PDB file of C-alpha atoms in Angstrom:
ATOM      1  CA  CYS A   1     -15.321 -15.935 -14.534  1.00 87.00           C
ATOM      2  CA  THR A   2     -12.626 -17.136 -12.123  1.00 86.00           C
ATOM      3  CA  SER A   3     -10.984 -19.215 -14.880  1.00 89.00           C
ATOM      4  CA  LEU A   4     -10.924 -16.318 -17.375  1.00 90.00           C
ATOM      5  CA  THR A   5      -7.315 -15.221 -18.047  1.00 92.00           C
ATOM      6  CA  GLU A   6      -7.781 -12.978 -21.080  1.00 91.00           C
ATOM      7  CA  ALA A   7     -10.760 -10.720 -21.690  1.00 90.00           C
ATOM      8  CA  PRO A   8     -12.530 -10.330 -25.039  1.00 87.00           C
ATOM      9  CA  GLN A   9     -12.069  -7.058 -26.916  1.00 88.00           C
ATOM     10  CA  LEU A  10     -14.570  -4.267 -26.252  1.00 90.00           C
ATOM     11  CA  HIS A  11     -14.914  -2.032 -29.282  1.00 88.00           C
ATOM     12  CA  ALA A  12     -17.519   0.512 -28.140  1.00 91.00           C
ATOM     13  CA  THR A  13     -16.371   4.140 -28.392  1.00 89.00           C
ATOM     14  CA  THR A  14     -19.458   5.703 -26.795  1.00 91.00           C
ATOM     15  CA  LEU A  15     -20.830   4.151 -23.619  1.00 92.00           C
ATOM     16  CA  ALA A  16     -24.255   4.106 -21.979  1.00 94.00           C
ATOM     17  CA  LYS A  17     -24.941   4.445 -18.267  1.00 96.00           C
ATOM     18  CA  SER A  18     -23.457   1.518 -16.282  1.00 96.00           C
ATOM     19  CA  CYS A  19     -22.743  -0.456 -19.469  1.00 94.00           C
ATOM     20  CA  TYR A  20     -19.494  -2.217 -18.414  1.00 96.00           C
ATOM     21  CA  SER A  21     -20.047  -1.873 -14.688  1.00 97.00           C
ATOM     22  CA  GLU A  22     -18.835  -4.979 -12.791  1.00 97.00           C
ATOM     23  CA  MET A  23     -18.126  -6.794 -16.079  1.00 96.00           C
ATOM     24  CA  PHE A  24     -15.021  -8.637 -14.821  1.00 97.00           C
ATOM     25  CA  TYR A  25     -15.788  -8.352 -11.091  1.00 97.00           C
ATOM     26  CA  GLY A  26     -13.984 -11.102  -9.201  1.00 96.00           C
ATOM     27  CA  CYS A  27     -12.164 -12.578 -12.220  1.00 96.00           C
ATOM     28  CA  THR A  28      -9.195 -13.518 -10.062  1.00 97.00           C
ATOM     29  CA  ASN A  29      -7.148 -15.144 -12.849  1.00 96.00           C
ATOM     30  CA  LEU A  30      -7.563 -12.322 -15.364  1.00 96.00           C
ATOM     31  CA  THR A  31      -4.040 -11.284 -16.362  1.00 96.00           C
ATOM     32  CA  GLU A  32      -4.789  -9.374 -19.557  1.00 94.00           C
ATOM     33  CA  ALA A  33      -7.454  -6.673 -19.652  1.00 95.00           C
ATOM     34  CA  PRO A  34      -9.248  -5.764 -22.872  1.00 95.00           C
ATOM     35  CA  GLN A  35      -8.479  -2.599 -24.790  1.00 93.00           C
ATOM     36  CA  LEU A  36     -10.961   0.101 -23.781  1.00 94.00           C
ATOM     37  CA  SER A  37     -11.635   2.299 -26.807  1.00 92.00           C
ATOM     38  CA  ALA A  38     -14.352   4.527 -25.373  1.00 94.00           C
ATOM     39  CA  THR A  39     -13.681   8.239 -25.445  1.00 93.00           C
ATOM     40  CA  THR A  40     -17.241   9.268 -24.541  1.00 94.00           C
ATOM     41  CA  LEU A  41     -18.236   7.952 -21.132  1.00 96.00           C
ATOM     42  CA  ALA A  42     -21.536   7.771 -19.276  1.00 97.00           C
ATOM     43  CA  GLU A  43     -22.298   7.728 -15.561  1.00 97.00           C
ATOM     44  CA  SER A  44     -20.950   4.614 -13.786  1.00 98.00           C
ATOM     45  CA  CYS A  45     -19.847   3.044 -17.086  1.00 97.00           C
ATOM     46  CA  TYR A  46     -16.673   1.353 -15.789  1.00 97.00           C
ATOM     47  CA  SER A  47     -17.595   1.260 -12.107  1.00 98.00           C
ATOM     48  CA  SER A  48     -16.141  -1.855 -10.422  1.00 98.00           C
ATOM     49  CA  MET A  49     -15.234  -3.281 -13.837  1.00 98.00           C
ATOM     50  CA  PHE A  50     -12.071  -5.046 -12.615  1.00 98.00           C
ATOM     51  CA  TYR A  51     -12.893  -5.136  -8.890  1.00 98.00           C
ATOM     52  CA  GLY A  52     -11.009  -8.019  -7.276  1.00 97.00           C
ATOM     53  CA  CYS A  53      -8.985  -9.000 -10.354  1.00 97.00           C
ATOM     54  CA  THR A  54      -6.031 -10.007  -8.217  1.00 97.00           C
ATOM     55  CA  SER A  55      -3.846 -11.287 -11.107  1.00 97.00           C
ATOM     56  CA  LEU A  56      -4.096  -8.113 -13.214  1.00 97.00           C
ATOM     57  CA  THR A  57      -0.773  -6.218 -13.314  1.00 97.00           C
ATOM     58  CA  GLU A  58      -1.433  -3.600 -16.001  1.00 97.00           C
ATOM     59  CA  ALA A  59      -4.597  -1.581 -16.540  1.00 98.00           C
ATOM     60  CA  PRO A  60      -5.887  -1.023 -20.044  1.00 96.00           C
ATOM     61  CA  GLU A  61      -5.128   2.461 -21.360  1.00 96.00           C
ATOM     62  CA  LEU A  62      -7.966   4.795 -20.377  1.00 97.00           C
ATOM     63  CA  PRO A  63      -8.291   7.201 -23.357  1.00 95.00           C
ATOM     64  CA  ALA A  64     -11.291   9.336 -22.311  1.00 95.00           C
ATOM     65  CA  ARG A  65     -10.386  12.991 -21.779  1.00 94.00           C
ATOM     66  CA  THR A  66     -13.432  13.914 -19.685  1.00 95.00           C
ATOM     67  CA  LEU A  67     -14.716  11.735 -16.849  1.00 96.00           C
ATOM     68  CA  THR A  68     -18.358  11.432 -15.793  1.00 97.00           C
ATOM     69  CA  ASN A  69     -20.005  10.853 -12.420  1.00 98.00           C
ATOM     70  CA  TYR A  70     -18.868   7.548 -10.862  1.00 98.00           C
ATOM     71  CA  CYS A  71     -17.327   6.368 -14.176  1.00 97.00           C
ATOM     72  CA  TYR A  72     -14.127   4.859 -12.713  1.00 98.00           C
ATOM     73  CA  SER A  73     -15.317   4.388  -9.121  1.00 98.00           C
ATOM     74  CA  TYR A  74     -14.035   1.119  -7.596  1.00 98.00           C
ATOM     75  CA  MET A  75     -12.680   0.179 -11.037  1.00 98.00           C
ATOM     76  CA  PHE A  76      -9.469  -1.477  -9.805  1.00 98.00           C
ATOM     77  CA  GLN A  77     -10.290  -1.975  -6.125  1.00 98.00           C
ATOM     78  CA  GLY A  78      -8.593  -5.077  -4.773  1.00 98.00           C
ATOM     79  CA  CYS A  79      -6.344  -5.535  -7.809  1.00 98.00           C
ATOM     80  CA  SER A  80      -3.405  -6.234  -5.517  1.00 98.00           C
ATOM     81  CA  LYS A  81      -0.839  -6.846  -8.290  1.00 98.00           C
ATOM     82  CA  LEU A  82      -1.855  -3.861 -10.435  1.00 98.00           C
ATOM     83  CA  ASN A  83       1.201  -1.631 -10.821  1.00 98.00           C
ATOM     84  CA  TYR A  84       0.745   0.250 -14.113  1.00 98.00           C
ATOM     85  CA  ILE A  85      -2.052   2.648 -15.144  1.00 98.00           C
ATOM     86  CA  THR A  86      -2.267   5.045 -18.086  1.00 97.00           C
ATOM     87  CA  MET A  87      -5.127   7.523 -17.687  1.00 96.00           C
ATOM     88  CA  LEU A  88      -5.405  10.266 -20.309  1.00 96.00           C
ATOM     89  CA  ALA A  89      -8.217  12.272 -18.714  1.00 95.00           C
ATOM     90  CA  ILE A  90      -7.871  16.026 -18.473  1.00 94.00           C
ATOM     91  CA  ASP A  91     -11.117  16.826 -16.650  1.00 93.00           C
ATOM     92  CA  ILE A  92     -11.539  14.689 -13.524  1.00 94.00           C
ATOM     93  CA  SER A  93     -14.001  16.982 -11.768  1.00 93.00           C
ATOM     94  CA  ALA A  94     -17.107  14.758 -12.127  1.00 95.00           C
ATOM     95  CA  LYS A  95     -18.760  13.585  -8.915  1.00 96.00           C
ATOM     96  CA  ASN A  96     -16.968  10.555  -7.406  1.00 96.00           C
ATOM     97  CA  CYS A  97     -15.429   9.640 -10.771  1.00 96.00           C
ATOM     98  CA  LEU A  98     -12.349   8.218  -9.029  1.00 96.00           C
ATOM     99  CA  SER A  99     -13.941   7.128  -5.753  1.00 97.00           C
ATOM    100  CA  ASN A 100     -11.816   4.278  -4.335  1.00 97.00           C
ATOM    101  CA  TRP A 101     -10.804   3.348  -7.859  1.00 98.00           C
ATOM    102  CA  VAL A 102      -7.305   2.167  -6.832  1.00 98.00           C
ATOM    103  CA  SER A 103      -7.947   0.938  -3.299  1.00 98.00           C
ATOM    104  CA  GLY A 104      -5.818  -2.147  -2.678  1.00 98.00           C
ATOM    105  CA  VAL A 105      -3.531  -1.925  -5.727  1.00 98.00           C
ATOM    106  CA  ALA A 106       0.223  -2.646  -5.469  1.00 98.00           C
ATOM    107  CA  LEU A 107       2.181  -0.383  -3.105  1.00 97.00           C
ATOM    108  CA  SER A 108       4.459   0.779  -5.907  1.00 97.00           C
ATOM    109  CA  GLY A 109       3.939   1.223  -9.587  1.00 98.00           C
ATOM    110  CA  THR A 110       3.783   3.718 -12.442  1.00 98.00           C
ATOM    111  CA  PHE A 111       0.941   6.137 -13.149  1.00 97.00           C
ATOM    112  CA  VAL A 112       1.027   7.727 -16.603  1.00 96.00           C
ATOM    113  CA  LYS A 113      -1.158  10.827 -16.880  1.00 95.00           C
ATOM    114  CA  ASN A 114      -2.131  13.464 -19.380  1.00 95.00           C
ATOM    115  CA  VAL A 115       0.186  16.444 -18.885  1.00 93.00           C
ATOM    116  CA  ASN A 116      -2.911  18.695 -18.896  1.00 92.00           C
ATOM    117  CA  MET A 117      -4.856  16.735 -16.261  1.00 90.00           C
ATOM    118  CA  THR A 118      -6.516  18.862 -13.618  1.00 80.00           C
ATOM    119  CA  THR A 119      -5.127  18.414 -10.131  1.00 74.00           C
ATOM    120  CA  SER A 120      -5.724  15.011  -8.611  1.00 77.00           C
ATOM    121  CA  THR A 121      -5.326  13.873  -5.057  1.00 83.00           C
ATOM    122  CA  SER A 122      -3.107  10.981  -4.127  1.00 89.00           C
ATOM    123  CA  GLY A 123      -4.458   7.880  -2.483  1.00 92.00           C
ATOM    124  CA  THR A 124      -7.293   5.461  -3.136  1.00 94.00           C
ATOM    125  CA  SER A 125      -9.385   8.111  -4.926  1.00 95.00           C
ATOM    126  CA  GLY A 126      -6.624   9.601  -7.052  1.00 94.00           C
ATOM    127  CA  ILE A 127      -3.086   8.671  -7.980  1.00 95.00           C
ATOM    128  CA  PRO A 128      -1.907   5.745  -5.830  1.00 96.00           C
ATOM    129  CA  LYS A 129       0.473   6.799  -3.033  1.00 95.00           C
ATOM    130  CA  GLY A 130       4.023   5.564  -3.544  1.00 95.00           C
ATOM    131  CA  TRP A 131       3.694   5.345  -7.321  1.00 97.00           C
ATOM    132  CA  THR A 132       5.953   7.086  -9.826  1.00 96.00           C
ATOM    133  CA  ILE A 133       4.092   9.670 -11.923  1.00 95.00           C
ATOM    134  CA  GLN A 134       4.964  10.128 -15.578  1.00 95.00           C
ATOM    135  CA  ASN A 135       3.508  12.425 -18.214  1.00 94.00           C
ATOM    136  CA  TYR A 136       2.034  10.747 -21.268  1.00 93.00           C
ATOM    137  CA  SER A 137       3.859  11.234 -24.544  1.00 80.00           C
ATOM    138  CA  ALA A 138       2.126  10.102 -27.717  1.00 68.00           C
TER     139      ALA A 138
END
C-alpha cells in the first residue's frame, strides 16, 4: 500500500475484535485517513491501523466514547508528521487501550479531547508531550 495516498471510506459503526487492526500499516504515502464512524469498539479493533504512515498529518476523528482493551494501541506509532488528533472518548480505562498509540508523532501539535474524558497521562501512551490540548466543542 506504499502508493496509497487516500484511504477508502469505512462505514462500520460497530466493530469486531481486531477488525481494522494493521489495515494501513506502512502506507507511507497515505495523506488522508478515512472517516472512522464506529462508536462501539471491540478489543484491538484499531490496533496499529496507521502504524508507520509517515505522510499522515491529521488523524481521523475518533468518535467512540468508551475504549476497549488494546483498541488504539500502536494506532499512530511512527506517524512522524501527525500533528492533529480529535479523540472523543470519555472512558479510557480499558487495558492498554492507548499503549504506545502516539509514539513517534510530531513533537508539537493539537490534541482535541472530550471535556469529560477521564484523566490521561501524557506521552506515548496518552496525550503527546508538547502538544496543545483543546476541549471538543460540537
